[in-house]
Amino acid sequence: MKIIKIIRYSVIASFLMLMTGVTHGQTLTKQEAVRITLENNLGIKVVTNSIEIAENNKSILNSGYLPSLTGDAGANYQLANTTTSFPGVVDPDTGEPLADRVIDDAETQRYTAGLNLNYLLFDGLGRYYNYKRLKEQYNLSGLQARETIENTILQLFSVYYEVARLTENEAILEETLAISQERVQRSQYQFEYGQNNKLAVLNAKVDVANDSINLLTVRQSVLNAKRDLNVILNASDLDAPFQVDTIVAFLPKLQLDTYLEKAEENNVALLQNRSNLAINSYDIKISKSGFLPTIGLTGSYGWNQNRSPASAFFPGNLSNTATLGAGINLSWNLFDGGRTITQVKNSKIVLDNQELAKEQLELEVRRDIANAFGNYRNRLNIYKIQRQNVLTSENNFERSEERFKLGQITSIEFRQAQINLINAKTNKNQAKYTAKLAELQLLQLTGQLLNVQF
């Protein structure tokens, strides 16, 4: 599956950030951020391990198709001293009573070894459908991992674009503060030459103080957002400095329309539901296997050695025995108290519930896609309006600045034009990244989030 390749993708690029986070002073591009996240994010590592477990479960070693072979061996050693008496028995040759026969250190040794082979030849097809169920469970694990990765990528870009937005706002406020500081100097010179009063100087200083506070606030917000991003990247140094890419490109309408046409085929939630339907259908067939007999093959090989000491009546002996056996057995549970019938009925009900959930989910996905597409178009239009508003505000500010230098407007009017420009630029930044996030959310619903170039 493609999702497995994505999870196991090994980043070969020569960036130390793959192991220790973002390299100091470097620009963290969107592509690099995605690669680092796929490689280092702890949540993605967890789902990767879950897929490995599912892969192990679907292996032939866990299928029940292979025979079982057991071996056993044993040894027994006995040392004994025996005395045999013959009361009332006389020797026919001499007529004397028979003497006791004493055997000291009589050793008895027994050795055994054996192999037993068992193979389930037929179990009512339960093993066959269980094996197919495990394979489908593996596919479902891949889809669940894909959903986790998609959510992580969305979280990544939510924070990444927040860093970008705050970075651009920081540049706007730095420019604003520089203009305000220049205004203080101009007002001070004008006051010294009697061209204005002290109030204009004080107003300019107040504006400088406010701009400085706003700049300090946004700088701290940038640092906080970068730490949030480093957590997603699993960077070892949360305070490692880096820059982000503030360029945003939107997908062409034709490409997006193509994705929308096949949205229901690629939506990860619907794919998971279809996988669950397949698993539930296998559960029914597995339950029905209880109605059929099971046939098994057995084989065995055994070896025994007995070493017996001499006794009063028999000489010692050594015997070796080797046995080889094979067999077939059939077992048919003709009636198990209704347990199999109950399992089949319940499995069918579970499948029916899954079918109903599919209908509900399809309806919800269509609604979510329609809402996401509407939100995206609306936010994209807002972004276009905000871009035009910035041009208008810049034109207004430039004219106001010229008139302010000529003394044709007051500092308050100039400050208002400056504030309008700040608001226009920050609103444009907000609209740009909000629209891009709306596009990414739409791509996730269409199942294409991991297939586009960031």
Tab-separated table of C-alpha atoms in Angstrom:
chain	number	residue	atom	x	y	z
A	1	MET	CA	0.000	0.000	0.000
A	2	LYS	CA	1.099	3.533	-0.685
A	3	ILE	CA	0.508	4.564	2.913
A	4	ILE	CA	3.006	1.952	4.087
A	5	LYS	CA	5.622	3.371	1.734
A	6	ILE	CA	4.928	6.855	3.073
A	7	ILE	CA	5.334	5.727	6.665
A	8	ARG	CA	8.542	3.846	5.932
A	9	TYR	CA	9.975	6.597	3.797
A	10	SER	CA	13.559	7.182	4.826
A	11	VAL	CA	14.855	10.679	4.453
A	12	ILE	CA	18.246	10.494	2.702
A	13	ALA	CA	18.760	14.247	2.411
A	14	SER	CA	21.828	15.504	4.204
A	15	PHE	CA	20.067	17.593	6.817
A	16	LEU	CA	21.071	17.099	10.432
A	17	MET	CA	17.609	18.260	11.338
A	18	LEU	CA	16.310	14.758	10.677
A	19	MET	CA	17.875	13.621	13.922
A	20	THR	CA	18.229	16.724	16.042
A	21	GLY	CA	15.590	19.086	14.722
A	22	VAL	CA	15.933	22.112	12.493
A	23	THR	CA	19.425	23.292	11.725
A	24	HIS	CA	20.187	26.615	13.372
A	25	GLY	CA	19.559	29.605	11.167
A	26	GLN	CA	18.210	27.570	8.227
A	27	THR	CA	14.917	28.090	6.467
A	28	LEU	CA	12.539	25.254	7.206
A	29	THR	CA	10.673	24.714	3.948
A	30	LYS	CA	7.283	23.074	3.876
A	31	GLN	CA	8.678	19.981	2.155
A	32	GLU	CA	11.379	19.580	4.795
A	33	ALA	CA	8.846	20.049	7.575
A	34	VAL	CA	6.731	17.226	6.156
A	35	ARG	CA	9.747	14.930	5.776
A	36	ILE	CA	10.954	15.570	9.303
A	37	THR	CA	7.478	14.988	10.683
A	38	LEU	CA	7.105	11.671	8.860
A	39	GLU	CA	10.513	10.606	10.151
A	40	ASN	CA	10.463	11.873	13.731
A	41	ASN	CA	6.924	12.549	14.944
A	42	LEU	CA	6.165	10.299	17.917
A	43	GLY	CA	2.521	9.772	17.022
A	44	ILE	CA	3.508	8.564	13.560
A	45	LYS	CA	6.097	6.230	15.084
A	46	VAL	CA	3.348	4.682	17.217
A	47	VAL	CA	1.102	3.967	14.222
A	48	THR	CA	4.127	2.604	12.344
A	49	ASN	CA	4.593	0.056	15.130
A	50	SER	CA	0.889	-0.784	14.960
A	51	ILE	CA	1.243	-1.547	11.260
A	52	GLU	CA	4.200	-3.814	11.968
A	53	ILE	CA	2.053	-5.733	14.452
A	54	ALA	CA	-0.717	-6.102	11.855
A	55	GLU	CA	1.872	-7.222	9.293
A	56	ASN	CA	3.155	-9.874	11.674
A	57	ASN	CA	-0.394	-11.049	12.329
A	58	LYS	CA	-1.124	-11.563	8.621
A	59	SER	CA	2.042	-13.605	8.134
A	60	ILE	CA	1.830	-17.263	7.124
A	61	LEU	CA	3.382	-18.017	10.516
A	62	ASN	CA	0.167	-16.818	12.174
A	63	SER	CA	-2.262	-18.297	9.660
A	64	GLY	CA	-2.695	-21.818	11.047
A	65	TYR	CA	-1.729	-23.298	7.685
A	66	LEU	CA	1.576	-24.669	8.932
A	67	PRO	CA	1.847	-27.939	10.879
A	68	SER	CA	2.965	-28.210	14.468
A	69	LEU	CA	5.933	-30.353	15.408
A	70	THR	CA	6.761	-31.189	19.005
A	71	GLY	CA	9.660	-33.126	20.371
A	72	ASP	CA	10.092	-34.823	23.730
A	73	ALA	CA	12.882	-36.741	25.380
A	74	GLY	CA	13.506	-38.318	28.732
A	75	ALA	CA	16.011	-40.317	30.718
A	76	ASN	CA	15.682	-42.399	33.879
A	77	TYR	CA	18.472	-43.885	35.945
A	78	GLN	CA	18.082	-46.212	38.953
A	79	LEU	CA	20.719	-47.842	41.164
A	80	ALA	CA	19.593	-50.622	43.511
A	81	ASN	CA	20.962	-53.274	45.884
A	82	THR	CA	18.815	-56.442	46.088
A	83	THR	CA	18.915	-59.529	48.285
A	84	THR	CA	16.810	-62.558	47.310
A	85	SER	CA	16.089	-65.237	49.964
A	86	PHE	CA	14.759	-68.770	49.368
A	87	PRO	CA	13.257	-69.918	52.701
A	88	GLY	CA	12.525	-73.642	52.808
A	89	VAL	CA	14.149	-74.266	49.437
A	90	VAL	CA	17.065	-76.773	49.313
A	91	ASP	CA	19.630	-77.418	46.703
A	92	PRO	CA	18.667	-80.703	44.974
A	93	ASP	CA	22.280	-81.615	44.486
A	94	THR	CA	23.564	-81.057	48.010
A	95	GLY	CA	20.383	-81.045	49.990
A	96	GLU	CA	21.475	-77.852	51.691
A	97	PRO	CA	19.197	-74.764	51.980
A	98	LEU	CA	19.758	-72.324	49.121
A	99	ALA	CA	21.899	-69.338	50.079
A	100	ASP	CA	20.677	-65.802	49.636
A	101	ARG	CA	21.577	-64.135	46.338
A	102	VAL	CA	22.896	-60.595	46.725
A	103	ILE	CA	23.169	-58.147	43.783
A	104	ASP	CA	24.828	-54.832	44.556
A	105	ASP	CA	24.837	-51.672	42.418
A	106	ALA	CA	22.245	-52.932	39.958
A	107	GLU	CA	21.754	-50.211	37.336
A	108	THR	CA	18.527	-49.645	35.428
A	109	GLN	CA	18.586	-47.115	32.532
A	110	ARG	CA	15.726	-45.928	30.376
A	111	TYR	CA	15.968	-43.399	27.496
A	112	THR	CA	13.126	-42.086	25.375
A	113	ALA	CA	12.846	-39.618	22.494
A	114	GLY	CA	10.016	-38.792	20.139
A	115	LEU	CA	8.588	-36.422	17.524
A	116	ASN	CA	4.905	-35.674	17.055
A	117	LEU	CA	3.539	-33.995	13.935
A	118	ASN	CA	0.031	-32.548	13.722
A	119	TYR	CA	-1.529	-30.855	10.726
A	120	LEU	CA	-5.040	-29.520	10.404
A	121	LEU	CA	-6.096	-30.534	6.932
A	122	PHE	CA	-9.602	-29.018	6.946
A	123	ASP	CA	-11.452	-26.982	9.561
A	124	GLY	CA	-14.592	-25.946	7.731
A	125	LEU	CA	-12.765	-23.094	5.914
A	126	GLY	CA	-12.488	-21.158	9.163
A	127	ARG	CA	-8.738	-20.955	8.855
A	128	TYR	CA	-9.007	-19.741	5.239
A	129	TYR	CA	-11.364	-16.879	6.046
A	130	ASN	CA	-9.482	-15.978	9.197
A	131	TYR	CA	-6.323	-15.608	7.106
A	132	LYS	CA	-8.165	-13.297	4.691
A	133	ARG	CA	-9.538	-11.410	7.680
A	134	LEU	CA	-6.018	-10.825	9.014
A	135	LYS	CA	-4.943	-9.457	5.642
A	136	GLU	CA	-7.899	-7.082	5.611
A	137	GLN	CA	-7.077	-6.077	9.176
A	138	TYR	CA	-3.623	-5.176	7.949
A	139	ASN	CA	-5.129	-2.975	5.243
A	140	LEU	CA	-7.367	-1.360	7.853
A	141	SER	CA	-4.335	-0.650	10.027
A	142	GLY	CA	-2.722	1.080	7.070
A	143	LEU	CA	-5.822	3.239	6.590
A	144	GLN	CA	-5.897	4.096	10.279
A	145	ALA	CA	-2.241	5.055	10.073
A	146	ARG	CA	-2.974	7.184	7.023
A	147	GLU	CA	-5.690	9.014	8.958
A	148	THR	CA	-3.250	9.655	11.799
A	149	ILE	CA	-0.642	10.953	9.358
A	150	GLU	CA	-3.152	13.219	7.642
A	151	ASN	CA	-4.249	14.664	10.979
A	152	THR	CA	-0.619	15.163	11.962
A	153	ILE	CA	0.164	16.912	8.673
A	154	LEU	CA	-2.826	19.212	9.185
A	155	GLN	CA	-1.622	19.941	12.706
A	156	LEU	CA	1.858	20.585	11.331
A	157	PHE	CA	0.663	23.142	8.793
A	158	SER	CA	-1.699	24.754	11.261
A	159	VAL	CA	1.318	25.583	13.428
A	160	TYR	CA	3.683	26.171	10.481
A	161	TYR	CA	1.376	28.766	8.952
A	162	GLU	CA	0.840	30.351	12.340
A	163	VAL	CA	4.604	30.856	12.591
A	164	ALA	CA	4.583	32.268	9.054
A	165	ARG	CA	1.696	34.619	9.825
A	166	LEU	CA	3.290	35.901	13.010
A	167	THR	CA	6.628	36.296	11.219
A	168	GLU	CA	5.025	38.482	8.573
A	169	ASN	CA	3.180	40.435	11.241
A	170	GLU	CA	6.491	40.950	13.021
A	171	ALA	CA	7.970	42.467	9.859
A	172	ILE	CA	4.922	44.734	9.523
A	173	LEU	CA	5.262	45.956	13.105
A	174	GLU	CA	9.011	46.507	12.713
A	175	GLU	CA	8.307	48.723	9.719
A	176	THR	CA	5.557	50.478	11.648
A	177	LEU	CA	7.838	51.132	14.616
A	178	ALA	CA	10.518	52.568	12.327
A	179	ILE	CA	7.973	54.981	10.804
A	180	SER	CA	6.748	55.977	14.266
A	181	GLN	CA	10.293	56.605	15.484
A	182	GLU	CA	10.944	58.769	12.438
A	183	ARG	CA	7.747	60.634	13.249
A	184	VAL	CA	9.003	61.341	16.778
A	185	GLN	CA	12.179	62.861	15.384
A	186	ARG	CA	10.223	64.927	12.874
A	187	SER	CA	7.816	66.132	15.556
A	188	GLN	CA	10.726	66.993	17.855
A	189	TYR	CA	12.423	69.047	15.133
A	190	GLN	CA	9.156	70.797	14.304
A	191	PHE	CA	8.614	71.597	17.973
A	192	GLU	CA	12.108	73.002	18.322
A	193	TYR	CA	11.539	75.226	15.314
A	194	GLY	CA	8.101	76.274	16.530
A	195	GLN	CA	6.166	74.536	13.810
A	196	ASN	CA	3.990	72.521	16.227
A	197	ASN	CA	3.303	72.174	19.929
A	198	LYS	CA	4.519	69.721	22.536
A	199	LEU	CA	1.329	67.676	22.231
A	200	ALA	CA	2.337	66.383	18.796
A	201	VAL	CA	5.666	65.171	20.209
A	202	LEU	CA	3.935	63.424	23.101
A	203	ASN	CA	1.411	61.769	20.779
A	204	ALA	CA	4.242	60.468	18.588
A	205	LYS	CA	6.070	59.063	21.635
A	206	VAL	CA	2.904	57.363	22.834
A	207	ASP	CA	2.518	55.725	19.427
A	208	VAL	CA	6.154	54.556	19.537
A	209	ALA	CA	5.542	53.001	22.948
A	210	ASN	CA	2.418	51.206	21.699
A	211	ASP	CA	4.196	49.977	18.572
A	212	SER	CA	7.108	48.708	20.698
A	213	ILE	CA	4.741	46.796	22.960
A	214	ASN	CA	2.943	45.273	19.989
A	215	LEU	CA	6.259	44.242	18.464
A	216	LEU	CA	7.481	42.633	21.686
A	217	THR	CA	4.195	40.774	22.010
A	218	VAL	CA	4.293	39.361	18.494
A	219	ARG	CA	7.968	38.387	18.869
A	220	GLN	CA	7.108	36.345	21.939
A	221	SER	CA	4.201	34.777	20.052
A	222	VAL	CA	6.622	33.812	17.263
A	223	LEU	CA	8.917	32.080	19.767
A	224	ASN	CA	5.984	30.232	21.332
A	225	ALA	CA	4.693	29.109	17.938
A	226	LYS	CA	8.147	27.878	16.915
A	227	ARG	CA	8.339	25.772	20.064
A	228	ASP	CA	4.945	24.279	19.185
A	229	LEU	CA	6.291	23.448	15.736
A	230	ASN	CA	9.434	21.853	17.181
A	231	VAL	CA	7.257	19.621	19.353
A	232	ILE	CA	5.498	18.282	16.239
A	233	LEU	CA	8.889	17.804	14.570
A	234	ASN	CA	10.167	16.084	17.728
A	235	ALA	CA	13.199	18.375	17.748
A	236	SER	CA	15.717	17.895	20.537
A	237	ASP	CA	16.158	21.663	20.991
A	238	LEU	CA	12.803	23.408	21.336
A	239	ASP	CA	14.445	26.839	21.110
A	240	ALA	CA	16.430	26.154	17.948
A	241	PRO	CA	16.062	29.261	15.734
A	242	PHE	CA	14.812	28.840	12.189
A	243	GLN	CA	12.813	30.655	9.558
A	244	VAL	CA	9.744	29.465	7.668
A	245	ASP	CA	8.578	29.870	4.104
A	246	THR	CA	5.851	32.529	3.854
A	247	ILE	CA	5.016	31.879	0.198
A	248	VAL	CA	1.618	30.248	-0.288
A	249	ALA	CA	0.406	28.755	-3.565
A	250	PHE	CA	-3.122	27.483	-4.153
A	251	LEU	CA	-4.083	24.524	-6.303
A	252	PRO	CA	-5.482	25.182	-9.783
A	253	LYS	CA	-9.250	24.915	-9.976
A	254	LEU	CA	-9.110	22.146	-12.585
A	255	GLN	CA	-6.931	19.967	-10.373
A	256	LEU	CA	-9.161	20.565	-7.368
A	257	ASP	CA	-12.269	19.706	-9.384
A	258	THR	CA	-10.654	16.401	-10.375
A	259	TYR	CA	-10.041	15.576	-6.734
A	260	LEU	CA	-13.627	16.435	-5.834
A	261	GLU	CA	-15.000	14.073	-8.485
A	262	LYS	CA	-13.248	11.092	-6.873
A	263	ALA	CA	-13.578	12.228	-3.268
A	264	GLU	CA	-15.850	9.400	-2.131
A	265	GLU	CA	-13.487	6.825	-3.642
A	266	ASN	CA	-10.471	8.140	-1.729
A	267	ASN	CA	-11.889	9.475	1.539
A	268	VAL	CA	-10.071	7.649	4.322
A	269	ALA	CA	-13.123	7.349	6.573
A	270	LEU	CA	-15.146	5.685	3.806
A	271	LEU	CA	-12.235	3.394	2.958
A	272	GLN	CA	-12.013	2.320	6.593
A	273	ASN	CA	-15.735	1.619	6.607
A	274	ARG	CA	-15.417	-0.569	3.503
A	275	SER	CA	-12.552	-2.439	5.113
A	276	ASN	CA	-14.656	-3.013	8.227
A	277	LEU	CA	-17.460	-4.350	6.014
A	278	ALA	CA	-15.053	-6.877	4.505
A	279	ILE	CA	-13.871	-7.926	7.965
A	280	ASN	CA	-17.467	-8.361	9.173
A	281	SER	CA	-18.308	-10.506	6.142
A	282	TYR	CA	-15.338	-12.726	6.948
A	283	ASP	CA	-16.546	-12.999	10.554
A	284	ILE	CA	-19.808	-14.506	9.289
A	285	LYS	CA	-17.967	-17.090	7.211
A	286	ILE	CA	-15.643	-17.909	10.094
A	287	SER	CA	-18.649	-18.482	12.345
A	288	LYS	CA	-20.296	-20.732	9.738
A	289	SER	CA	-17.201	-22.933	9.686
A	290	GLY	CA	-18.414	-24.329	12.998
A	291	PHE	CA	-21.119	-26.237	11.087
A	292	LEU	CA	-18.525	-28.300	9.195
A	293	PRO	CA	-16.199	-31.072	10.380
A	294	THR	CA	-12.471	-30.831	10.959
A	295	ILE	CA	-9.967	-33.261	9.525
A	296	GLY	CA	-6.440	-33.612	10.867
A	297	LEU	CA	-3.336	-35.597	10.092
A	298	THR	CA	-0.964	-36.924	12.742
A	299	GLY	CA	2.451	-38.472	12.580
A	300	SER	CA	4.859	-39.672	15.239
A	301	TYR	CA	8.265	-41.186	15.646
A	302	GLY	CA	9.554	-42.652	18.892
A	303	TRP	CA	12.706	-44.283	20.164
A	304	ASN	CA	13.155	-46.146	23.471
A	305	GLN	CA	16.127	-47.845	25.053
A	306	ASN	CA	15.889	-49.950	28.226
A	307	ARG	CA	18.906	-51.352	30.026
A	308	SER	CA	17.945	-53.790	32.815
A	309	PRO	CA	20.365	-55.325	35.321
A	310	ALA	CA	20.586	-59.049	36.100
A	311	SER	CA	18.182	-60.366	38.746
A	312	ALA	CA	17.950	-63.517	40.773
A	313	PHE	CA	16.120	-65.326	38.010
A	314	PHE	CA	16.911	-63.436	34.764
A	315	PRO	CA	20.092	-62.162	33.206
A	316	GLY	CA	20.345	-58.446	32.364
A	317	ASN	CA	19.221	-57.224	28.964
A	318	LEU	CA	19.416	-54.227	26.611
A	319	SER	CA	16.517	-53.384	24.310
A	320	ASN	CA	16.041	-50.664	21.642
A	321	THR	CA	12.676	-49.834	20.154
A	322	ALA	CA	11.840	-47.461	17.293
A	323	THR	CA	8.245	-46.740	16.313
A	324	LEU	CA	6.766	-44.792	13.414
A	325	GLY	CA	3.099	-43.934	13.240
A	326	ALA	CA	0.661	-41.941	11.144
A	327	GLY	CA	-3.033	-41.313	11.363
A	328	ILE	CA	-5.986	-39.253	10.286
A	329	ASN	CA	-8.779	-38.047	12.488
A	330	LEU	CA	-12.150	-36.479	11.844
A	331	SER	CA	-14.154	-34.470	14.307
A	332	TRP	CA	-17.639	-33.107	13.734
A	333	ASN	CA	-19.413	-31.135	16.387
A	334	LEU	CA	-22.956	-32.071	15.486
A	335	PHE	CA	-24.480	-29.807	18.107
A	336	ASP	CA	-22.711	-27.356	20.404
A	337	GLY	CA	-25.728	-26.111	22.298
A	338	GLY	CA	-26.501	-23.422	19.727
A	339	ARG	CA	-23.302	-21.432	20.215
A	340	THR	CA	-22.367	-21.476	16.508
A	341	ILE	CA	-25.880	-20.507	15.434
A	342	THR	CA	-25.793	-17.560	17.842
A	343	GLN	CA	-22.394	-16.435	16.553
A	344	VAL	CA	-23.610	-16.476	12.947
A	345	LYS	CA	-26.722	-14.471	13.815
A	346	ASN	CA	-24.751	-11.889	15.778
A	347	SER	CA	-22.160	-11.572	12.997
A	348	LYS	CA	-24.924	-10.850	10.503
A	349	ILE	CA	-26.351	-8.166	12.781
A	350	VAL	CA	-22.923	-6.555	13.115
A	351	LEU	CA	-22.618	-6.530	9.323
A	352	ASP	CA	-26.054	-4.912	9.010
A	353	ASN	CA	-25.017	-2.228	11.503
A	354	GLN	CA	-21.867	-1.606	9.489
A	355	GLU	CA	-23.959	-1.183	6.341
A	356	LEU	CA	-26.138	1.363	8.133
A	357	ALA	CA	-23.024	3.160	9.384
A	358	LYS	CA	-21.770	3.264	5.801
A	359	GLU	CA	-24.926	5.012	4.610
A	360	GLN	CA	-24.707	7.520	7.449
A	361	LEU	CA	-21.008	8.091	6.862
A	362	GLU	CA	-21.441	8.628	3.124
A	363	LEU	CA	-24.051	11.288	3.838
A	364	GLU	CA	-21.826	13.000	6.402
A	365	VAL	CA	-18.785	12.909	4.123
A	366	ARG	CA	-20.722	14.491	1.270
A	367	ARG	CA	-21.875	17.195	3.655
A	368	ASP	CA	-18.366	17.765	5.024
A	369	ILE	CA	-16.901	18.011	1.535
A	370	ALA	CA	-19.582	20.473	0.444
A	371	ASN	CA	-19.012	22.584	3.563
A	372	ALA	CA	-15.234	22.439	3.203
A	373	PHE	CA	-15.398	23.417	-0.456
A	374	GLY	CA	-17.746	26.298	0.350
A	375	ASN	CA	-15.510	27.490	3.180
A	376	TYR	CA	-12.474	27.295	0.928
A	377	ARG	CA	-14.040	29.354	-1.859
A	378	ASN	CA	-15.348	31.893	0.647
A	379	ARG	CA	-11.978	32.293	2.365
A	380	LEU	CA	-10.163	32.478	-0.950
A	381	ASN	CA	-12.480	35.294	-2.020
A	382	ILE	CA	-11.876	37.048	1.289
A	383	TYR	CA	-8.143	36.759	0.702
A	384	LYS	CA	-8.496	38.332	-2.743
A	385	ILE	CA	-10.512	41.201	-1.243
A	386	GLN	CA	-7.936	41.681	1.517
A	387	ARG	CA	-5.114	41.854	-1.025
A	388	GLN	CA	-6.961	44.633	-2.849
A	389	ASN	CA	-7.629	46.329	0.467
A	390	VAL	CA	-3.873	46.371	1.184
A	391	LEU	CA	-3.228	48.138	-2.109
A	392	THR	CA	-5.873	50.712	-1.274
A	393	SER	CA	-4.519	51.190	2.261
A	394	GLU	CA	-0.947	51.546	0.986
A	395	ASN	CA	-2.063	54.187	-1.504
A	396	ASN	CA	-3.957	55.994	1.232
A	397	PHE	CA	-0.998	55.827	3.603
A	398	GLU	CA	1.468	57.141	1.033
A	399	ARG	CA	-0.796	60.102	0.277
A	400	SER	CA	-1.345	60.722	3.985
A	401	GLU	CA	2.388	60.589	4.640
A	402	GLU	CA	3.046	63.182	1.928
A	403	ARG	CA	0.352	65.485	3.278
A	404	PHE	CA	1.596	64.971	6.855
A	405	LYS	CA	5.115	65.998	5.867
A	406	LEU	CA	3.619	69.103	4.223
A	407	GLY	CA	1.622	69.852	7.362
A	408	GLN	CA	-1.730	69.446	5.600
A	409	ILE	CA	-3.072	66.781	8.040
A	410	THR	CA	-2.642	66.246	11.760
A	411	SER	CA	-0.598	63.495	13.391
A	412	ILE	CA	-3.828	61.870	14.494
A	413	GLU	CA	-5.034	61.591	10.900
A	414	PHE	CA	-1.640	60.247	9.852
A	415	ARG	CA	-1.711	57.716	12.680
A	416	GLN	CA	-5.158	56.555	11.610
A	417	ALA	CA	-3.904	55.936	8.076
A	418	GLN	CA	-0.980	54.013	9.542
A	419	ILE	CA	-3.281	51.871	11.690
A	420	ASN	CA	-5.522	51.189	8.702
A	421	LEU	CA	-2.509	49.933	6.758
A	422	ILE	CA	-1.395	47.712	9.654
A	423	ASN	CA	-4.855	46.207	9.954
A	424	ALA	CA	-5.100	45.671	6.210
A	425	LYS	CA	-1.767	43.855	6.040
A	426	THR	CA	-2.380	41.674	9.108
A	427	ASN	CA	-5.896	40.845	7.907
A	428	LYS	CA	-4.456	39.871	4.531
A	429	ASN	CA	-1.949	37.572	6.243
A	430	GLN	CA	-4.712	36.011	8.319
A	431	ALA	CA	-6.902	35.507	5.242
A	432	LYS	CA	-4.031	33.982	3.238
A	433	TYR	CA	-3.174	31.268	5.738
A	434	THR	CA	-6.793	30.634	6.697
A	435	ALA	CA	-7.607	30.015	3.038
A	436	LYS	CA	-4.628	27.662	2.664
A	437	LEU	CA	-5.629	25.661	5.729
A	438	ALA	CA	-9.164	25.433	4.338
A	439	GLU	CA	-7.673	24.025	1.136
A	440	LEU	CA	-5.680	21.421	3.088
A	441	GLN	CA	-8.783	20.381	5.025
A	442	LEU	CA	-10.625	19.965	1.730
A	443	LEU	CA	-7.739	17.887	0.372
A	444	GLN	CA	-7.902	15.628	3.407
A	445	LEU	CA	-11.610	14.989	2.854
A	446	THR	CA	-10.971	14.171	-0.807
A	447	GLY	CA	-8.201	11.756	0.187
A	448	GLN	CA	-5.489	13.701	-1.628
A	449	LEU	CA	-3.643	15.407	1.219
A	450	LEU	CA	-0.642	13.077	0.956
A	451	ASN	CA	-0.582	13.204	-2.853
A	452	VAL	CA	0.035	16.911	-3.418
A	453	GLN	CA	3.248	18.892	-3.473
A	454	PHE	CA	3.423	21.194	-0.477
